[in-house]
Tab-separated table of N, CA, C and O in Angstrom:
chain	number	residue	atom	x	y	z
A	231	UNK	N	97.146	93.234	93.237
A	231	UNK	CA	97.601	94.154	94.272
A	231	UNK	C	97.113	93.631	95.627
A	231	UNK	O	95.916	93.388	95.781
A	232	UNK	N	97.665	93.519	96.240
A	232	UNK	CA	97.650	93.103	97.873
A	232	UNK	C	97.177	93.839	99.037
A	232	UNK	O	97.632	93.551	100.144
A	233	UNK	N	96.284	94.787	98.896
A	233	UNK	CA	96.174	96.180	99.594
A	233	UNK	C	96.172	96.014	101.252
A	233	UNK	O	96.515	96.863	102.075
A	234	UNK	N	95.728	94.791	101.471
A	234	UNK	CA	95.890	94.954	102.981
A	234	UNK	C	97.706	95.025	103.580
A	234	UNK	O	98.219	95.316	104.661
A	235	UNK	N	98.236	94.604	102.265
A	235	UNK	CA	99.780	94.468	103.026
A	235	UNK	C	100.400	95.953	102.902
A	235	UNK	O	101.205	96.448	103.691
A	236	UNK	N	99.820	96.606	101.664
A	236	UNK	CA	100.306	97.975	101.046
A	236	UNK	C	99.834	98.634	102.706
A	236	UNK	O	100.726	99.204	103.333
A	237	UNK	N	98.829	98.552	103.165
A	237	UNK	CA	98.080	99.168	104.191
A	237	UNK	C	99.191	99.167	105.450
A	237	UNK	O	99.596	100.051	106.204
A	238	UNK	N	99.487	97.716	105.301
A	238	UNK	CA	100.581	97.579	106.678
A	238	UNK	C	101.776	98.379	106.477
A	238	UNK	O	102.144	99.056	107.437
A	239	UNK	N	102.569	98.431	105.208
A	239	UNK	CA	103.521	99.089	104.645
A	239	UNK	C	103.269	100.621	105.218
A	239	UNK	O	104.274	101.305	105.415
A	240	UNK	N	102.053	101.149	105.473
A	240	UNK	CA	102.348	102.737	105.010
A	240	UNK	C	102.091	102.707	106.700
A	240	UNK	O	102.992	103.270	107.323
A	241	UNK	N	101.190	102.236	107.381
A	241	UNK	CA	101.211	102.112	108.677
A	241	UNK	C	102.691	102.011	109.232
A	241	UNK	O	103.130	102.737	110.124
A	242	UNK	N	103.270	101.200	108.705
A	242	UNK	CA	104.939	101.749	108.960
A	242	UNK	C	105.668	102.653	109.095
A	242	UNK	O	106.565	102.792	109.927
A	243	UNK	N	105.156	103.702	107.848
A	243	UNK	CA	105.749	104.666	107.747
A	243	UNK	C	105.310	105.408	108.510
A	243	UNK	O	106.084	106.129	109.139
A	244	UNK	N	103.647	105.499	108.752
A	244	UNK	CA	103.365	106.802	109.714
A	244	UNK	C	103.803	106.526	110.951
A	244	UNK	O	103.862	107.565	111.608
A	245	UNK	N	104.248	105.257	111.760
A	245	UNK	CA	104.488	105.634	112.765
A	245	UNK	C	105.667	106.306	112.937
A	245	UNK	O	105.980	107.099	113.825
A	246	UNK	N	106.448	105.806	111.755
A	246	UNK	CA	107.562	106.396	112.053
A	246	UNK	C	107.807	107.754	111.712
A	246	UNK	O	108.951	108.033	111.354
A	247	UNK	N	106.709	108.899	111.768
A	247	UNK	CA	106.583	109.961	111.083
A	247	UNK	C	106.156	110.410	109.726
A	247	UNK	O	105.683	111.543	109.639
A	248	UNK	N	106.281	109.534	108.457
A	248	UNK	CA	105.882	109.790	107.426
A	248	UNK	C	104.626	109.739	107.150
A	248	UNK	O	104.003	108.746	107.526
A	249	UNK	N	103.957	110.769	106.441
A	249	UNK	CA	102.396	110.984	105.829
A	249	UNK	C	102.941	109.769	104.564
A	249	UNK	O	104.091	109.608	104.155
A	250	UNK	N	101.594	108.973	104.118
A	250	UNK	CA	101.568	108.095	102.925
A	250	UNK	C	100.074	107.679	102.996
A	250	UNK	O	99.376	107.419	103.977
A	251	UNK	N	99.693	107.696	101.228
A	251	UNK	CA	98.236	106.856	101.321
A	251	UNK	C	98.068	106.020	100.053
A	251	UNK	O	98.509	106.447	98.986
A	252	UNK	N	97.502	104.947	100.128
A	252	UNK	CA	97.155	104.945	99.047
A	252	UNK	C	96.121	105.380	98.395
A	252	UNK	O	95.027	105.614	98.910
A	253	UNK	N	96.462	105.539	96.988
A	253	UNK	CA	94.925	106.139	96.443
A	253	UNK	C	94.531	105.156	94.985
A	253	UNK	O	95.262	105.062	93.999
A	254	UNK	N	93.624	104.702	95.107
A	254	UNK	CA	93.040	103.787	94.154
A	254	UNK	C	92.501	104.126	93.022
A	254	UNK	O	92.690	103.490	91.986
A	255	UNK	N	91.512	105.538	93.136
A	255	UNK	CA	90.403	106.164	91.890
A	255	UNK	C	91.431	106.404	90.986
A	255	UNK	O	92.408	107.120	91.202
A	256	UNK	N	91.124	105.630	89.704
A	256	UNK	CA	92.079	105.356	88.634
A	256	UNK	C	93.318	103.835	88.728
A	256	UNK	O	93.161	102.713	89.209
A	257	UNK	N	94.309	104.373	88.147
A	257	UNK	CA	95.520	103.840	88.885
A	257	UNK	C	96.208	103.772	89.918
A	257	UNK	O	96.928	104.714	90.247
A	258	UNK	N	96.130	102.755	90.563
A	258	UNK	CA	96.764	102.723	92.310
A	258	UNK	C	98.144	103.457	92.247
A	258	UNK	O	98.937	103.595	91.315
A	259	UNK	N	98.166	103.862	93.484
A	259	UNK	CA	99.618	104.760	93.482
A	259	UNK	C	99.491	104.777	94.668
A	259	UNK	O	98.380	104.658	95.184
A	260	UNK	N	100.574	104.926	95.353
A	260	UNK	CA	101.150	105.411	96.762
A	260	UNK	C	101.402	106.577	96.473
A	260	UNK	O	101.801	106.799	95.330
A	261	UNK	N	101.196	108.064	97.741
A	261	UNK	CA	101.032	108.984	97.633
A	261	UNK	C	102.140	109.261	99.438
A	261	UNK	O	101.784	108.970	100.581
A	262	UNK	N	103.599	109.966	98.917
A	262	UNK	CA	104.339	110.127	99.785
A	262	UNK	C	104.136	111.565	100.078
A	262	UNK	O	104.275	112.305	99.105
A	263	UNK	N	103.871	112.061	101.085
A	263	UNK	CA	103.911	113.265	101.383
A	263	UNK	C	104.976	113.741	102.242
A	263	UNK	O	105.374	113.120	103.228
A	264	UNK	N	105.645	115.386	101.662
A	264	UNK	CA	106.449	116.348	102.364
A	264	UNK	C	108.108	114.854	102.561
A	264	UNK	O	108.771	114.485	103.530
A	265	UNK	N	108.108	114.501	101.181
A	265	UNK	CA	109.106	113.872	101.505
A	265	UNK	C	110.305	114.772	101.283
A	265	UNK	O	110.126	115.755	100.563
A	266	UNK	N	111.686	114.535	101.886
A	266	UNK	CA	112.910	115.573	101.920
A	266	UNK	C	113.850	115.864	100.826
A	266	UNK	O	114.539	114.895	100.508
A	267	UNK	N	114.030	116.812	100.253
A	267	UNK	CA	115.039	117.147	98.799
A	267	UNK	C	116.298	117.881	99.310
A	267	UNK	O	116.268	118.550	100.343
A	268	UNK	N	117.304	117.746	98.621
A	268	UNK	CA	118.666	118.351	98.956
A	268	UNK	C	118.392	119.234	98.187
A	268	UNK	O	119.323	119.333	97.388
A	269	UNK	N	117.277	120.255	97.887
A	269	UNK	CA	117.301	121.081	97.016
A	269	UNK	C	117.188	122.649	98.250
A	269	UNK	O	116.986	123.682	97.611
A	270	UNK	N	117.261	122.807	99.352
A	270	UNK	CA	117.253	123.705	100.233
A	270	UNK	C	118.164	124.953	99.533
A	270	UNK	O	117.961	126.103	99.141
A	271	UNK	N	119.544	123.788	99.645
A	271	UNK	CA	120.766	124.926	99.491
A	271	UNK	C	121.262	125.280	98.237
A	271	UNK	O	122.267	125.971	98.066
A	272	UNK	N	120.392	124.696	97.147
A	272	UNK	CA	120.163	125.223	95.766
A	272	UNK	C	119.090	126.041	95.098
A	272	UNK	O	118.882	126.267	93.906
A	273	UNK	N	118.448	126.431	96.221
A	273	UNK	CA	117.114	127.645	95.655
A	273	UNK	C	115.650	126.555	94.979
A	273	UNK	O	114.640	127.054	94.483
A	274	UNK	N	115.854	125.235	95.109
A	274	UNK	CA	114.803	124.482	95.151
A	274	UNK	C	114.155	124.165	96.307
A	274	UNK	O	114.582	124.361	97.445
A	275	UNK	N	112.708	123.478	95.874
A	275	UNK	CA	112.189	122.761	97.261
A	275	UNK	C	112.452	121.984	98.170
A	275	UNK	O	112.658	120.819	97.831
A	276	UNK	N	112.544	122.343	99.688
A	276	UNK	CA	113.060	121.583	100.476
A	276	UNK	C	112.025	120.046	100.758
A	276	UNK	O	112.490	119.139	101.446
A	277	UNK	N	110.955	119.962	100.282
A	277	UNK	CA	110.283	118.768	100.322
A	277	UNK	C	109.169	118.523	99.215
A	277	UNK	O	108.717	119.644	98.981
A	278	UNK	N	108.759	117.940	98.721
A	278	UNK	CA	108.053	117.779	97.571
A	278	UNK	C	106.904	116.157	98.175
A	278	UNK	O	107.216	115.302	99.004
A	279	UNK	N	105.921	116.247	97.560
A	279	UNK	CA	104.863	115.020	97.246
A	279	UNK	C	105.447	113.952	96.194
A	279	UNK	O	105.869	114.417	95.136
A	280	UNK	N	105.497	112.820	96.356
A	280	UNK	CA	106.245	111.934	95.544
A	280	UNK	C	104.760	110.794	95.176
A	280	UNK	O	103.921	110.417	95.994
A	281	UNK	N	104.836	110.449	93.643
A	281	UNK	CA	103.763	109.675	93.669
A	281	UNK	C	104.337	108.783	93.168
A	281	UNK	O	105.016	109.142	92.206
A	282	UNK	N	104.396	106.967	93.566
A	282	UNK	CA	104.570	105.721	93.076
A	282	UNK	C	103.514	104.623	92.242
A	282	UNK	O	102.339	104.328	92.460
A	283	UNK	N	104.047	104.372	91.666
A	283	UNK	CA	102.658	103.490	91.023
A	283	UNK	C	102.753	102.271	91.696
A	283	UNK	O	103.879	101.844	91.953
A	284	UNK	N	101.351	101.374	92.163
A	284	UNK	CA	101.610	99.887	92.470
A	284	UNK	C	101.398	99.175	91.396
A	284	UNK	O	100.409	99.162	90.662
A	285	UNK	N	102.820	98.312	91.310
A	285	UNK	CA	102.883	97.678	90.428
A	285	UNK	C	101.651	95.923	89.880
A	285	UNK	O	101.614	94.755	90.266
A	286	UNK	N	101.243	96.362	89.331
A	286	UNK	CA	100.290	94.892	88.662
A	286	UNK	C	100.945	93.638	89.231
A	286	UNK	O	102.150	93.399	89.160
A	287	UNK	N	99.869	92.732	89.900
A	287	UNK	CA	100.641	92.123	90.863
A	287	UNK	C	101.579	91.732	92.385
A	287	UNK	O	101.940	90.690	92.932
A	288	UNK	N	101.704	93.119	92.652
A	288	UNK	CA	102.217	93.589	93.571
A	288	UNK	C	102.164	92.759	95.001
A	288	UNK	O	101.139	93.258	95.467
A	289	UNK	N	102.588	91.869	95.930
A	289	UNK	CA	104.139	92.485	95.732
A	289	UNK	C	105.386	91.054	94.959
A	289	UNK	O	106.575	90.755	95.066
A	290	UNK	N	104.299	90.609	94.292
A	290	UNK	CA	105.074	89.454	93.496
A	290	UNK	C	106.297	90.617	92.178
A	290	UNK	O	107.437	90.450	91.745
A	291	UNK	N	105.361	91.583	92.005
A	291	UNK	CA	105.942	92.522	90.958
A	291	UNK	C	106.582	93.581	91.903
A	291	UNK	O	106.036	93.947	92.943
A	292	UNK	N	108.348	94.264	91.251
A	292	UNK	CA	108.582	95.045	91.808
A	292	UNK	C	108.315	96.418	91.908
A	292	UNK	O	108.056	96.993	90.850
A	293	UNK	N	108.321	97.218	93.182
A	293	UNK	CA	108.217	98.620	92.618
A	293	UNK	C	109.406	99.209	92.084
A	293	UNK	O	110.595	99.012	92.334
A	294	UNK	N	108.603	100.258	91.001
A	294	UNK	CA	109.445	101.158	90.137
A	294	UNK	C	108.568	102.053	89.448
A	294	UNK	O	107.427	102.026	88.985
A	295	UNK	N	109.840	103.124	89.584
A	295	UNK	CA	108.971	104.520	88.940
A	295	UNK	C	108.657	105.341	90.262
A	295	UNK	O	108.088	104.839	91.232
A	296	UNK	N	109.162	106.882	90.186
A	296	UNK	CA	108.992	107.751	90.876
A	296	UNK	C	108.398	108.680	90.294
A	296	UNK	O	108.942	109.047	89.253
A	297	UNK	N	106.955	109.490	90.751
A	297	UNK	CA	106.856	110.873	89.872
A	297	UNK	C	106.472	111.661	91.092
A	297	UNK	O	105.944	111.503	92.193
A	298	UNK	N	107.225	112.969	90.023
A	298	UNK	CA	106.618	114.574	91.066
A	298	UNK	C	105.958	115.528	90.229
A	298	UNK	O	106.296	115.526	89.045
A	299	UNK	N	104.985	116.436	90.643
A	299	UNK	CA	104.356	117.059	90.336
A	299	UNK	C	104.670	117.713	88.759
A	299	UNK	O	105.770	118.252	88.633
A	300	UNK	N	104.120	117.698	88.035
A	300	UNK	CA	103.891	118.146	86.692
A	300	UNK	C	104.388	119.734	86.619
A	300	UNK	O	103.672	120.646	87.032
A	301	UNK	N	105.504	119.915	86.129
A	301	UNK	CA	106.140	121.419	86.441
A	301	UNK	C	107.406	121.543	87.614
A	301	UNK	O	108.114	122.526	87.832
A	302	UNK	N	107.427	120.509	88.131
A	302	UNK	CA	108.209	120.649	89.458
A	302	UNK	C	109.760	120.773	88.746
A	302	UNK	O	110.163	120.238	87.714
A	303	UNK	N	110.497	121.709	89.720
A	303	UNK	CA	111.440	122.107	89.056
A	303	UNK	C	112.402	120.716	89.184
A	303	UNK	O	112.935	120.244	88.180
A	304	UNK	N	112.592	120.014	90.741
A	304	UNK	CA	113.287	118.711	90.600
A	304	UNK	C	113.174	117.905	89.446
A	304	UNK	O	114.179	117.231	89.220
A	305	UNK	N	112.304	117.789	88.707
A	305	UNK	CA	112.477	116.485	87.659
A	305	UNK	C	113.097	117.092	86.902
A	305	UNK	O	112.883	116.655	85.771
A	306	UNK	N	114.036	118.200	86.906
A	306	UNK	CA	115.691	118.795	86.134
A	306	UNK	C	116.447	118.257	86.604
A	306	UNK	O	117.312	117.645	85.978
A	307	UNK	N	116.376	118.303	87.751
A	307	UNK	CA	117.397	117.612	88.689
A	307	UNK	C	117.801	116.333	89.215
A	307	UNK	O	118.969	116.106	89.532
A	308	UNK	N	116.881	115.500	89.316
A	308	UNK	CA	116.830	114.177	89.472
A	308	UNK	C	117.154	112.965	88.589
A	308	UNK	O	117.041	112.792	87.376
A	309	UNK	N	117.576	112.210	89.548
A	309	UNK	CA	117.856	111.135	88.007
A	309	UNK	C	116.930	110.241	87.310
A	309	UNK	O	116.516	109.185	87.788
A	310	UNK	N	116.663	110.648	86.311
A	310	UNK	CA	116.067	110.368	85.140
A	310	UNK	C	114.931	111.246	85.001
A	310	UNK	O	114.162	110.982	84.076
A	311	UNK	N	114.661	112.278	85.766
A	311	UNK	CA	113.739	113.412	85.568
A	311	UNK	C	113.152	113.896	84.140
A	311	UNK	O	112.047	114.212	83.699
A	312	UNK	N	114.273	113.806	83.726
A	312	UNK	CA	114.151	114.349	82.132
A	312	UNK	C	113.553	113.270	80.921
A	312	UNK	O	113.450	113.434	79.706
A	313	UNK	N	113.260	112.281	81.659
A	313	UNK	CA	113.209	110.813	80.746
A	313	UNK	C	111.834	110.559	81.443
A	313	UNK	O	111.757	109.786	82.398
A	314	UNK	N	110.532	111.359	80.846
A	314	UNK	CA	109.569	110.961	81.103
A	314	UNK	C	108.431	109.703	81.006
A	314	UNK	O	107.914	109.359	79.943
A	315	UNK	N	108.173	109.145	82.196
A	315	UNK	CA	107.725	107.723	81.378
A	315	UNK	C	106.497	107.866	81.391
A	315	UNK	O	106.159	106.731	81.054
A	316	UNK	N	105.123	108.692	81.598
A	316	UNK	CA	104.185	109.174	81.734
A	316	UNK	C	103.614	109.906	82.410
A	316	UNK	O	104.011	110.071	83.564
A	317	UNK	N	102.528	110.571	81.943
A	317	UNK	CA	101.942	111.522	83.222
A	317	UNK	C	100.815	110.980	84.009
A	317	UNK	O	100.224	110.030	83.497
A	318	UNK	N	100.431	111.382	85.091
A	318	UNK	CA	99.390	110.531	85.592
A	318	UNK	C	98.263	111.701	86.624
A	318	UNK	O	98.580	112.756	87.175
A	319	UNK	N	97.279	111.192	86.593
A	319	UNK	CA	96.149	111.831	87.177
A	319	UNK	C	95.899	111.475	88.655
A	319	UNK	O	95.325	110.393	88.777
A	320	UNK	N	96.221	112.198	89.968
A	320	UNK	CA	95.769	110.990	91.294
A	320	UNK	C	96.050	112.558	92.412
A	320	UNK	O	97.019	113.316	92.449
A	321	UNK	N	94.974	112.568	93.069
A	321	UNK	CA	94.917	113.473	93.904
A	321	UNK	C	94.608	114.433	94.239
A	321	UNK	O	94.710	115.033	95.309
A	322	UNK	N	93.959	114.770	92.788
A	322	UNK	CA	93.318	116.260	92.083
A	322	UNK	C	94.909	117.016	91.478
A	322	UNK	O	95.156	118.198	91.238
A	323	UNK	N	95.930	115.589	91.350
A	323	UNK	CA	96.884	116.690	90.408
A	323	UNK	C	98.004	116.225	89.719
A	323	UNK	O	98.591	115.348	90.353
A	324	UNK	N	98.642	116.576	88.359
A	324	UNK	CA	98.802	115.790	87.505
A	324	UNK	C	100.762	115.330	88.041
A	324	UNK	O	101.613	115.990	88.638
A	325	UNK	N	100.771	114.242	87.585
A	325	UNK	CA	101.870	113.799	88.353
A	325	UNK	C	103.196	113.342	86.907
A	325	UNK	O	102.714	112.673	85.992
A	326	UNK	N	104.738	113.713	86.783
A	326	UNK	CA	105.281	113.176	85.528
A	326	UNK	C	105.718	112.307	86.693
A	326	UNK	O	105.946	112.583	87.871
A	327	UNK	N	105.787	110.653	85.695
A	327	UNK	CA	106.852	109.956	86.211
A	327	UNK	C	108.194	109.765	85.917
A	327	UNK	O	108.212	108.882	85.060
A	328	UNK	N	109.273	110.099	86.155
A	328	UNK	CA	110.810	109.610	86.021
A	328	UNK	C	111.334	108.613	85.554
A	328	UNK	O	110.761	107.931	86.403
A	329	UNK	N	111.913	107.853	84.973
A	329	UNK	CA	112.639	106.907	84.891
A	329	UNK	C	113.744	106.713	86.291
A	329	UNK	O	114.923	107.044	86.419
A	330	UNK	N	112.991	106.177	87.034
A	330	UNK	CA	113.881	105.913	88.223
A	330	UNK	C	113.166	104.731	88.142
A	330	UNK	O	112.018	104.504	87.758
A	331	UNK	N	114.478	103.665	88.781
A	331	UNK	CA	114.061	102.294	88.957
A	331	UNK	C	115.613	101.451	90.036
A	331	UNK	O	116.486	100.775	89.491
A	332	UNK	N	115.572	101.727	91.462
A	332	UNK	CA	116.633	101.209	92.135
A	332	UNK	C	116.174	99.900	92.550
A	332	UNK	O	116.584	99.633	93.680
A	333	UNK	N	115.417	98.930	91.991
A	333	UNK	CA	115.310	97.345	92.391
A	333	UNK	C	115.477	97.094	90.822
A	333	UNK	O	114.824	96.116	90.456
A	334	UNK	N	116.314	97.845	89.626
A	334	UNK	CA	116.292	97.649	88.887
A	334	UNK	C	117.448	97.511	87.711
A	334	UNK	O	117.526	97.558	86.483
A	335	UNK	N	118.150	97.347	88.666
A	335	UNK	CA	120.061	98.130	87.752
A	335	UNK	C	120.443	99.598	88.413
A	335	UNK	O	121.397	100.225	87.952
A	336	UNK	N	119.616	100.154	89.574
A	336	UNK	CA	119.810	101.851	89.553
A	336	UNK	C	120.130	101.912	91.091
A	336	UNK	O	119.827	102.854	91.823
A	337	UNK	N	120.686	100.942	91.415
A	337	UNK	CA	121.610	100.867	92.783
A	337	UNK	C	121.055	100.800	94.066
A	337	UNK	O	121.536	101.284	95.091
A	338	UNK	N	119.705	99.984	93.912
A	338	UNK	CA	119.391	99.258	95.079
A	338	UNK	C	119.493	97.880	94.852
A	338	UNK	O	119.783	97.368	93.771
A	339	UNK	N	119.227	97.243	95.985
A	339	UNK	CA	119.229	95.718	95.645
A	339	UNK	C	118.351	94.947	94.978
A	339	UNK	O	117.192	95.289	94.740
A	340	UNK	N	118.904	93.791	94.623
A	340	UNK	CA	117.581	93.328	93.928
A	340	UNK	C	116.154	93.068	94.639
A	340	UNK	O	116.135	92.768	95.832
A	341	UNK	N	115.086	93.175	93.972
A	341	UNK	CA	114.016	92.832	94.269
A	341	UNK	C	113.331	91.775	95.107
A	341	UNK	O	112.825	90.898	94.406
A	342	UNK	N	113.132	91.569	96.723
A	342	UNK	CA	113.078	90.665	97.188
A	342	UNK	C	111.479	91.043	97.795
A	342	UNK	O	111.281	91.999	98.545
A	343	UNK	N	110.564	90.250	97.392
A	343	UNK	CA	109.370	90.971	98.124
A	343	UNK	C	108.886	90.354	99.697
A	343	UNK	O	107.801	90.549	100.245
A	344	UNK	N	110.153	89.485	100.263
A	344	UNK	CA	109.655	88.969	101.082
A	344	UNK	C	110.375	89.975	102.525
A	344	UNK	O	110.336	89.690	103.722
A	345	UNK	N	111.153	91.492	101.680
A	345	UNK	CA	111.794	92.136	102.552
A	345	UNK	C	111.356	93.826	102.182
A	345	UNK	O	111.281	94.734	103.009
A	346	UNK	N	111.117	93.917	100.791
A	346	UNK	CA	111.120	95.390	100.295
A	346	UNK	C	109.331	95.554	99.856
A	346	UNK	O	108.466	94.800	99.412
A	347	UNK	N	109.411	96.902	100.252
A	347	UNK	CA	107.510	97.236	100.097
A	347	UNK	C	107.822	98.695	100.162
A	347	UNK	O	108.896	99.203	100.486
A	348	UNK	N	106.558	99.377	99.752
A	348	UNK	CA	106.383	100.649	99.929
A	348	UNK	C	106.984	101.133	101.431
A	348	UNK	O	107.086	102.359	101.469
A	349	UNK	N	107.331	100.583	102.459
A	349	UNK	CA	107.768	101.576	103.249
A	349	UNK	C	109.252	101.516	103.251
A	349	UNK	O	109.952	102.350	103.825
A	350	UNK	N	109.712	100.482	102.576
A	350	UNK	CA	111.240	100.357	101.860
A	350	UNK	C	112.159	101.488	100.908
A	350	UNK	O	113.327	101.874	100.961
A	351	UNK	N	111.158	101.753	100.147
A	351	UNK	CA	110.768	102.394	98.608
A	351	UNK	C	111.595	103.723	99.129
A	351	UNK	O	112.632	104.145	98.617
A	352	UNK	N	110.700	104.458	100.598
A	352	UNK	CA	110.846	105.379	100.935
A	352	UNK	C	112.175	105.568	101.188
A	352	UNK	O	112.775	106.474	100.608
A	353	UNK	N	112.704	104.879	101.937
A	353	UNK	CA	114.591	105.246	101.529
A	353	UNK	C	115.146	105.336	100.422
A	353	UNK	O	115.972	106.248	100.466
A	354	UNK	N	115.112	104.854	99.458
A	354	UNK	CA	115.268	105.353	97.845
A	354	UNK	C	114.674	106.491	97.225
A	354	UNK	O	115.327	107.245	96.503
A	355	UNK	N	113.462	106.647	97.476
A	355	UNK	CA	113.015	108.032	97.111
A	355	UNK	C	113.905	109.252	98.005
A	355	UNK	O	114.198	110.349	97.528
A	356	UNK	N	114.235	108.819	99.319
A	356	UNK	CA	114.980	110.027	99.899
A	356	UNK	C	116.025	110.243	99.219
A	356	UNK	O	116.250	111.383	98.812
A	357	UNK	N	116.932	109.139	98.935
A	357	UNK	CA	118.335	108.885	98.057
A	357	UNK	C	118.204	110.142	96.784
A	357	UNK	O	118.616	111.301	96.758
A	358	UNK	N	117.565	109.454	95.950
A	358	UNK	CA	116.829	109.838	94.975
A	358	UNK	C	116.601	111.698	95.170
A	358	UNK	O	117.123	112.354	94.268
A	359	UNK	N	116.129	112.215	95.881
A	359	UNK	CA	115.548	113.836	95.732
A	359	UNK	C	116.983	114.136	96.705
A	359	UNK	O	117.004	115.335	96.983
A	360	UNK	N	117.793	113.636	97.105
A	360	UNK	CA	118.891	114.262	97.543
A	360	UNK	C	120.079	114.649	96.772
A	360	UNK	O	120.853	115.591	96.940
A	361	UNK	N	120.041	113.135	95.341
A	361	UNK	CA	121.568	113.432	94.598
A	361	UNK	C	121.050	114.096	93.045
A	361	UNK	O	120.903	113.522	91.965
A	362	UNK	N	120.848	115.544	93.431
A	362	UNK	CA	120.684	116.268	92.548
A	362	UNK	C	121.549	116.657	91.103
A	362	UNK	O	122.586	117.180	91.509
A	363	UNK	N	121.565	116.639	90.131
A	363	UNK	CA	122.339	117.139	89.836
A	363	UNK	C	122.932	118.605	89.383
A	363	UNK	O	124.116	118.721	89.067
């Protein structure tokens, strides 16, 4: 894992408004906060905490895998919500991950790490909590 670059990555994001951290105790994960859901005008949450895992290797390895909060009503809704690939511990709170993977066959581009990073990611995760089903 590369953390000083992960560091530059999220510094990205906050300037551009987004809360993000990483958090290390345990398994590394990026920790997206109050990111946006098309779930407003369906009686769901209009923003949710999104947790990513960094991938082993990183950023030679791609990211993949989205999770939200353990109970959250979106992972009904989302794609691959229902296709749990584990649960995880990071933040003081338990996180399912999804089978989501868009540098992966799931309609982002392929994996280029000399262009895509965690503050990349974040446009797919928006994608992602918007096309509900």
């Amino acid at each position: 894992m590369n953390r000083d670059r992960i560091e530059r990555e999220l510094t990205c994001l906050r300037a551009g408004g987004q809360s993000a951290e990483l958090i290390t105790d345990g398994r590394a994960v990026v920790l997206y906060h109050d990111v946006p859901t098309g779930g407003a005008g369906i009686g769901l949450p209009p923003i949710t905490d999104v947790i990513v895992p960094v991938p082993g290797g990183y950023p030679a390895a791609l990211i993949d895998l989205a999770g939200l909060p353990v109970g959250s009503p979106l992972l009904l809704r989302v794609k691959g919500g229902q296709n749990n690939q584990g649960i995880l511990a990071a933040a003081g709170r338990q996180w399912q991950l999804a089978s989501y993977h868009p540098h992966n066959g799931g309609g982002g581009p392929p994996w280029d790490q000399t262009r895509h990073g965690f503050h990349t990611y974040m446009d797919h995760l928006i994608s992602w909590l918007h096309c509900l089903n």
